[in-house]
mmCIF file of C-alpha atoms and ligand atoms in Angstrom:
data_model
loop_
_atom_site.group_PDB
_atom_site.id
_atom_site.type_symbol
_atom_site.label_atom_id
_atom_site.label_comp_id
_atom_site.label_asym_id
_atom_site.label_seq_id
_atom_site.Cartn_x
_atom_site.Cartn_y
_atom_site.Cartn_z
ATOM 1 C CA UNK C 1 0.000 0.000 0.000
ATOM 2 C CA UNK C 2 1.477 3.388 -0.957
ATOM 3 C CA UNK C 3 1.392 6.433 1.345
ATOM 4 C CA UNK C 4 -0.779 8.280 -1.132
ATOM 5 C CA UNK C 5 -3.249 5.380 -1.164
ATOM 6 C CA UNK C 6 -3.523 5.035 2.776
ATOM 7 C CA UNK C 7 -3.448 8.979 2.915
ATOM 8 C CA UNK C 8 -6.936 8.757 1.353
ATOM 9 C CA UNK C 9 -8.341 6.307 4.222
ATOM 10 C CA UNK C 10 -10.891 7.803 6.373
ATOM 11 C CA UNK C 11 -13.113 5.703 8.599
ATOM 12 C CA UNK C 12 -16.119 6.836 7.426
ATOM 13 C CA UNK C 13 -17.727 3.600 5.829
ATOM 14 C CA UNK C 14 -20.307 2.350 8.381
ATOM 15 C CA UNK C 15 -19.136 -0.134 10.827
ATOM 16 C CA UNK C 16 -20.566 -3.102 11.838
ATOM 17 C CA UNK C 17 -21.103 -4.934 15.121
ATOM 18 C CA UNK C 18 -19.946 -8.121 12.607
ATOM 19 C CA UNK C 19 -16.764 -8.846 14.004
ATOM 20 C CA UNK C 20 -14.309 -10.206 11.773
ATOM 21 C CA UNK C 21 -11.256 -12.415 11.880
ATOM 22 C CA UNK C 22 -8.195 -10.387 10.021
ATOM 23 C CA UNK C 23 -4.917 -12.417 9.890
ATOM 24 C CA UNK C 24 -2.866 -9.176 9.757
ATOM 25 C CA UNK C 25 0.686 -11.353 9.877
ATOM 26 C CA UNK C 26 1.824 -10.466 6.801
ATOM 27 C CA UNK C 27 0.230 -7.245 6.770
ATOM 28 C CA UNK C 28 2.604 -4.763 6.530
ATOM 29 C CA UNK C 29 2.908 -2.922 9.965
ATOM 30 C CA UNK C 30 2.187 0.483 8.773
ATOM 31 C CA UNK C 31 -1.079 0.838 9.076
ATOM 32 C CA UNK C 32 -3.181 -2.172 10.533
ATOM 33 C CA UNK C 33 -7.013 -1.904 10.996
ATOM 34 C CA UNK C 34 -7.296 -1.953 14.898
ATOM 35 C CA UNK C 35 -9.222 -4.922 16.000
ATOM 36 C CA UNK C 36 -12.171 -6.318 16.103
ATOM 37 C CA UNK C 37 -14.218 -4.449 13.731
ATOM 38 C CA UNK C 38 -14.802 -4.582 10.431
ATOM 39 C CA UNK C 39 -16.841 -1.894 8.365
ATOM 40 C CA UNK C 40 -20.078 -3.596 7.293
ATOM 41 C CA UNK C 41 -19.499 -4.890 3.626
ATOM 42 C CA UNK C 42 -17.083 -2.801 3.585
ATOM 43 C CA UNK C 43 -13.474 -2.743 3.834
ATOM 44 C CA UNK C 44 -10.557 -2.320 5.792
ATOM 45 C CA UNK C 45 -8.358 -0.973 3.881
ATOM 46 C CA UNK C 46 -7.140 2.703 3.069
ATOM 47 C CA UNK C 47 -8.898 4.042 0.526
ATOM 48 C CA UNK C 48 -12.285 2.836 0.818
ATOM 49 C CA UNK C 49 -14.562 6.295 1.441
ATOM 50 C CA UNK C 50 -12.394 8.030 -1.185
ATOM 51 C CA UNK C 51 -14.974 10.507 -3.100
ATOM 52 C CA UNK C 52 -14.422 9.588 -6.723
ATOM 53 C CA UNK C 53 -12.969 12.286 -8.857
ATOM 54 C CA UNK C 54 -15.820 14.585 -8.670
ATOM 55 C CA UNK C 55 -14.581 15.393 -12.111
ATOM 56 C CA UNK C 56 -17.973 17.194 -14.055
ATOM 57 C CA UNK C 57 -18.757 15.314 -17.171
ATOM 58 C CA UNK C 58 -19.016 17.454 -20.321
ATOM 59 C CA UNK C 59 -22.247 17.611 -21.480
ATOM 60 C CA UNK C 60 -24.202 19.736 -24.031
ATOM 61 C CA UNK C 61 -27.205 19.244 -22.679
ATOM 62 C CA UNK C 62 -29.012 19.141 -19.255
ATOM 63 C CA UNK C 63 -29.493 16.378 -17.399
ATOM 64 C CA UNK C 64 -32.268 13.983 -17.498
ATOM 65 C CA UNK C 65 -32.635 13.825 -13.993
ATOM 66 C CA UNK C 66 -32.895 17.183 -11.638
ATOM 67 C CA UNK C 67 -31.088 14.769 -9.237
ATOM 68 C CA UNK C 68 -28.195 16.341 -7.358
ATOM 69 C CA UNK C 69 -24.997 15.602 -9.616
ATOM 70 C CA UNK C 70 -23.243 12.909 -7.244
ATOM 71 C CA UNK C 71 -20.127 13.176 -9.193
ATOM 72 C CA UNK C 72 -18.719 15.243 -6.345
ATOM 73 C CA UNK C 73 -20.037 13.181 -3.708
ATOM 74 C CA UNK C 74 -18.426 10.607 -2.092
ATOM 75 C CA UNK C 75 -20.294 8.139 -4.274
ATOM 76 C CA UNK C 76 -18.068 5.283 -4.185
ATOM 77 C CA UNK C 77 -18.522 4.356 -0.664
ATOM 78 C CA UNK C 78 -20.330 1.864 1.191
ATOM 79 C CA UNK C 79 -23.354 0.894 0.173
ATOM 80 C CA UNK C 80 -24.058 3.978 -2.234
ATOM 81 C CA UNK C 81 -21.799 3.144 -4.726
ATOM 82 C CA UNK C 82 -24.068 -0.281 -5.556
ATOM 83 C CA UNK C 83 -27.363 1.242 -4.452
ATOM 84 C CA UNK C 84 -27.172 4.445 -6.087
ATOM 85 C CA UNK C 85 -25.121 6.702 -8.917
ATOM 86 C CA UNK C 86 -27.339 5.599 -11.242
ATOM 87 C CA UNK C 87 -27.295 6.748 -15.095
ATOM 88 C CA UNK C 88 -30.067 8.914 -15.487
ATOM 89 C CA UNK C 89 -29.567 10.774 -18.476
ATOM 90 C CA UNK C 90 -27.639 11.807 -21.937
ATOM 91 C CA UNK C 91 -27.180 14.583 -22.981
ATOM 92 C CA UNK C 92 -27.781 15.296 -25.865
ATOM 93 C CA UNK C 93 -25.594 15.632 -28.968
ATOM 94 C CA UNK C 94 -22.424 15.401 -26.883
ATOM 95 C CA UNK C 95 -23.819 11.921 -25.331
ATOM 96 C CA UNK C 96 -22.457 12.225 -21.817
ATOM 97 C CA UNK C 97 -23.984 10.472 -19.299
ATOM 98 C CA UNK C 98 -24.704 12.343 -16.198
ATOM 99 C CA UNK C 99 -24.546 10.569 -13.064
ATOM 100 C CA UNK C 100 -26.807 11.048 -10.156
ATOM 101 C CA UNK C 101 -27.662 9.876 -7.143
ATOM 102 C CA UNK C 102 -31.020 8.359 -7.390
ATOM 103 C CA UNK C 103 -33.490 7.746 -10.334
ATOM 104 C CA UNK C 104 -34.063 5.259 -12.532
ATOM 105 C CA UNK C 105 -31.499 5.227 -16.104
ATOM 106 C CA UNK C 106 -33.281 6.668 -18.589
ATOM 107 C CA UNK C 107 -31.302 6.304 -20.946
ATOM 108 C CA UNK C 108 -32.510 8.651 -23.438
ATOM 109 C CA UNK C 109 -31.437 11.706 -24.959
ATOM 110 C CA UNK C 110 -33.696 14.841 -25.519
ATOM 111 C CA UNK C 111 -34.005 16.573 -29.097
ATOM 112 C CA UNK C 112 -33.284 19.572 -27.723
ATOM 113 C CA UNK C 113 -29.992 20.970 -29.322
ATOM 114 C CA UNK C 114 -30.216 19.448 -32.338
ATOM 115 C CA UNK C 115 -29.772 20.938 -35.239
ATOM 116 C CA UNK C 116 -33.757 21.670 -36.770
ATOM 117 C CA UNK C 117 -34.990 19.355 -38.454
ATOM 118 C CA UNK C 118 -32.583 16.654 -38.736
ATOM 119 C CA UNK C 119 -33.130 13.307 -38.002
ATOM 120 C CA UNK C 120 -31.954 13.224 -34.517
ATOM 121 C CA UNK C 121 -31.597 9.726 -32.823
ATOM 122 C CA UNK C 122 -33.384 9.859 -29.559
ATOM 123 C CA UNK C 123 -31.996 6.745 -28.629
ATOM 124 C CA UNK C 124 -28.461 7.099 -29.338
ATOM 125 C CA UNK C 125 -28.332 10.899 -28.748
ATOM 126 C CA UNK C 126 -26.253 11.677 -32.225
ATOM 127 C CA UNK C 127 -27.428 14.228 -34.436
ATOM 128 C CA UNK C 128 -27.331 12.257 -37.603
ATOM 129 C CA UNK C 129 -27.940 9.052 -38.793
ATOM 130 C CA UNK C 130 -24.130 7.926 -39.352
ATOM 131 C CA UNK C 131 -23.098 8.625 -36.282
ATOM 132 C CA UNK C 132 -26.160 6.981 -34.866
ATOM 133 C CA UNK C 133 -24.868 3.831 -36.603
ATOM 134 C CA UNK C 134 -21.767 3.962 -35.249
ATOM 135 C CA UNK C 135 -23.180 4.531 -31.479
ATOM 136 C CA UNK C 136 -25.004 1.476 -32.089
ATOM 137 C CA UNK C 137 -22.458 -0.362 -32.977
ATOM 138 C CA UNK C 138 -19.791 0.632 -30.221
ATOM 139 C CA UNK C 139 -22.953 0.050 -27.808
ATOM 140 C CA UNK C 140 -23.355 -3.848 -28.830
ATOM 141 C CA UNK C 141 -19.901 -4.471 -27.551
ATOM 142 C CA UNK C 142 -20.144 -2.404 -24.528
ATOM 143 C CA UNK C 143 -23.231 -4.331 -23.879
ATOM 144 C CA UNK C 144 -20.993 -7.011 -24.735
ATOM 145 C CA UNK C 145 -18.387 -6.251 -22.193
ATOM 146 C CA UNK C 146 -20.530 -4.982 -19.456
ATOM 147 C CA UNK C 147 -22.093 -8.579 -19.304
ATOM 148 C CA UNK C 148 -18.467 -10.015 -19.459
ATOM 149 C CA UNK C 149 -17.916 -7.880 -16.366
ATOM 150 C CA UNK C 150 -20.769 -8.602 -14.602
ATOM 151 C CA UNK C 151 -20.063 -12.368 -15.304
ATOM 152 C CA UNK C 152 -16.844 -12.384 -14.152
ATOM 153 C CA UNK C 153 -17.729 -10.673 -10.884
ATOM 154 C CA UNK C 154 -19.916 -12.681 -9.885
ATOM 155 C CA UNK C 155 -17.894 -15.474 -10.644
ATOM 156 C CA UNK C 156 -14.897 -13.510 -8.342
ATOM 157 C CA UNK C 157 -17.532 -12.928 -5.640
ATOM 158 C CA UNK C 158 -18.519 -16.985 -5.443
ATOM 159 C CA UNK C 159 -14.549 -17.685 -5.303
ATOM 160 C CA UNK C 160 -13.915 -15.471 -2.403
ATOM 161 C CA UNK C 161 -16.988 -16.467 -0.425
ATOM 162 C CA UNK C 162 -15.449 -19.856 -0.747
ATOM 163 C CA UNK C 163 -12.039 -19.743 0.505
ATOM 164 C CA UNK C 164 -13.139 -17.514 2.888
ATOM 165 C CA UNK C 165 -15.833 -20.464 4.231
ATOM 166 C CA UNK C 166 -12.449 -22.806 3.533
ATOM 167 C CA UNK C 167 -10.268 -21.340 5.953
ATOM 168 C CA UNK C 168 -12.511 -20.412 8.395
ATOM 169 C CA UNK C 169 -13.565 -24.629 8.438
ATOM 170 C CA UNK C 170 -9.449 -25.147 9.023
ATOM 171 C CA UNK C 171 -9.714 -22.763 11.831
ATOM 172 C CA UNK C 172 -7.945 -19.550 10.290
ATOM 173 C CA UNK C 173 -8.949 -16.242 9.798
ATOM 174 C CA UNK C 174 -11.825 -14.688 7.817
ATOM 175 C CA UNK C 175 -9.679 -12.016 5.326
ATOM 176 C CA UNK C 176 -6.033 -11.858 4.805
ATOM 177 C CA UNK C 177 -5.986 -8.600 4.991
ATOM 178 C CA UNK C 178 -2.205 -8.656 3.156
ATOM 179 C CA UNK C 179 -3.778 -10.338 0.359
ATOM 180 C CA UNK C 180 -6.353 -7.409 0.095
ATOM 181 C CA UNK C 181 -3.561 -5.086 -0.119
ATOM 182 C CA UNK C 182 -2.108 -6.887 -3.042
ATOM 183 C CA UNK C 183 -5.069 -6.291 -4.494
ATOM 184 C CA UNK C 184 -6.376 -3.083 -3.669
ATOM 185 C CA UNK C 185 -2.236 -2.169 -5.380
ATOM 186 C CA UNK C 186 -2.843 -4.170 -8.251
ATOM 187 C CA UNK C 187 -5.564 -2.142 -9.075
ATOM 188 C CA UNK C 188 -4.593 0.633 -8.240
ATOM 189 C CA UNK C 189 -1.352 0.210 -10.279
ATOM 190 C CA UNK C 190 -3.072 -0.362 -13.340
ATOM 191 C CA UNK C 191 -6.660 2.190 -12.646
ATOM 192 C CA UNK C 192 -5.605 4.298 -10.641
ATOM 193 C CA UNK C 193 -7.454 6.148 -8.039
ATOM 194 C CA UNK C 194 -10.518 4.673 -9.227
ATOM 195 C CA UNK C 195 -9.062 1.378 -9.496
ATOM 196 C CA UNK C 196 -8.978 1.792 -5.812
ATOM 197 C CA UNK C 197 -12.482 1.958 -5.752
ATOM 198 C CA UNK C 198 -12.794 -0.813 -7.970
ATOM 199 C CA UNK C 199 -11.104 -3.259 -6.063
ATOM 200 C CA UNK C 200 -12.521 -2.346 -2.436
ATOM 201 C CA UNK C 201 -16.217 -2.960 -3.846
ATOM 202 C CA UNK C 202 -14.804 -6.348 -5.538
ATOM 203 C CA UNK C 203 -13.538 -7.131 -2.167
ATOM 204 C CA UNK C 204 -16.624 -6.140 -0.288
ATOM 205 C CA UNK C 205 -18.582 -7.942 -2.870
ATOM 206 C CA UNK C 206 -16.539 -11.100 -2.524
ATOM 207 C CA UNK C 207 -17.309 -11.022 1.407
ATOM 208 C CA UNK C 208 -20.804 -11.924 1.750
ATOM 209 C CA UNK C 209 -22.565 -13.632 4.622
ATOM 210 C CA UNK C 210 -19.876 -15.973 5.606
HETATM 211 C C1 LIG W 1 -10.452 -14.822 -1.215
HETATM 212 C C2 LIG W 1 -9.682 -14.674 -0.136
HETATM 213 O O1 LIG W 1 -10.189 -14.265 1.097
HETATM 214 C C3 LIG W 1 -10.483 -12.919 1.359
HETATM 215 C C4 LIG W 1 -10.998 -12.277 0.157
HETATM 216 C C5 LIG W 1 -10.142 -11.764 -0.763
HETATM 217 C C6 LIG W 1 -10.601 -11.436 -2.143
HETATM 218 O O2 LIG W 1 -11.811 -11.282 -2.368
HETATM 219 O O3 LIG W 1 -9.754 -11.363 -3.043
HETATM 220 C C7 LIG W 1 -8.807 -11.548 -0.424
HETATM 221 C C8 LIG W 1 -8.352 -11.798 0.814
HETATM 222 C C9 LIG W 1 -9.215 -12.300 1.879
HETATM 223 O O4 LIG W 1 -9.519 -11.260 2.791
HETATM 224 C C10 LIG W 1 -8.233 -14.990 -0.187
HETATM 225 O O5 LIG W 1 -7.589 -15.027 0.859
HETATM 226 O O6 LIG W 1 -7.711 -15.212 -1.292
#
């Protein structure tokens, strides 16, 4: 765990009365989690109530939603990052998705902006029917890859429950927390801040009722 990463902790993730079994042996000394608690679903580790960037998307248009704009907000913590932060709208012509903290995903654009009558593409949010093609086409393999994603997490999420029910049957501990670390890095290394994120709700999610 880097400095910069553990700078970032704050304790603000709800706790838990769950107590939970960290084998800290191998963790490195720096900066342990003290005790007994663990933060409900969530995780021990530095970084986990990080806001994300808070960077403003670009948009053209307004947003679908009059939702507050989470993008500021710490979003990405606890249980907010899965139960909220939905997409609820695109804007339209530039197509950028505005995130906000509740509401349903709409995902549709408004005509508004486009140029007068042309054939704008409600759907796709593009201002003529090319570029609607194209957005259609990008879209099938995001689809594509968001269901590879979702696959695979779930998959990740089964494996963790399971060693963690493994090594709590031999007697040991219910996280590693120096394994999380590796992770949380790994991440980290190759994301960046928001690979952070990434990997603390993969951990979380991999947790489960154990
Ligand atoms: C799955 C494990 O158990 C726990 C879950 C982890 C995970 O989801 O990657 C990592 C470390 C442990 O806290 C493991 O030790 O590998």
């Amino acid at each position: 765990m880097t400095a910069d990463v553990m700078a970032q902790s704050t304790d603000a993730d709800s706790p838990t009365a769950q107590p939970a079994r960290h084998s800290t042996a191998q963790a490195p000394a720096a900066r342990q989690t003290p005790g007994a608690s663990e933060p409900a679903g969530g995780s021990p580790l530095p970084g986990a109530t990080r806001p994300t960037s808070g960077r403003p998307l670009p948009s053209a248009g307004q947003p679908a939603s009059s939702g507050p704009d989470t993008t500021a907000d710490p979003a990405v913590t606890g249980d907010s990052a899965a139960g909220t932060g939905q997409v609820t709208g695109v804007g339209p012509a530039a197509g950028a998705i505005l995130a906000a903290g509740s509401g349903q995903a709409t995902g549709m654009a408004s005509a508004a902006g486009s140029p007068a009558g042309s054939a704008a593409d409600e759907y796709t949010g593009a201002a003529k029917p090319l570029a609607a093609g194209e957005i259609r086409a990008m879209r099938e393999r995001i689809d594509e890859i968001d269901q590879a994603i979702i696959d695979l997490w779930q998959e990740r999420s089964r494996l963790s429950q399971a060693v963690g029910k493994t090594r709590m049957a031999s007697g040991g501990t219910r996280l590693v927390l120096a394994r999380e670390r590796e992770i949380v890095d790994r991440f980290r290394a190759a994301l960046g801040p928001d690979g952070t994120q990434v990997a603390l709700l993969l951990l979380r999610s991999g947790r489960g009722p154990l």
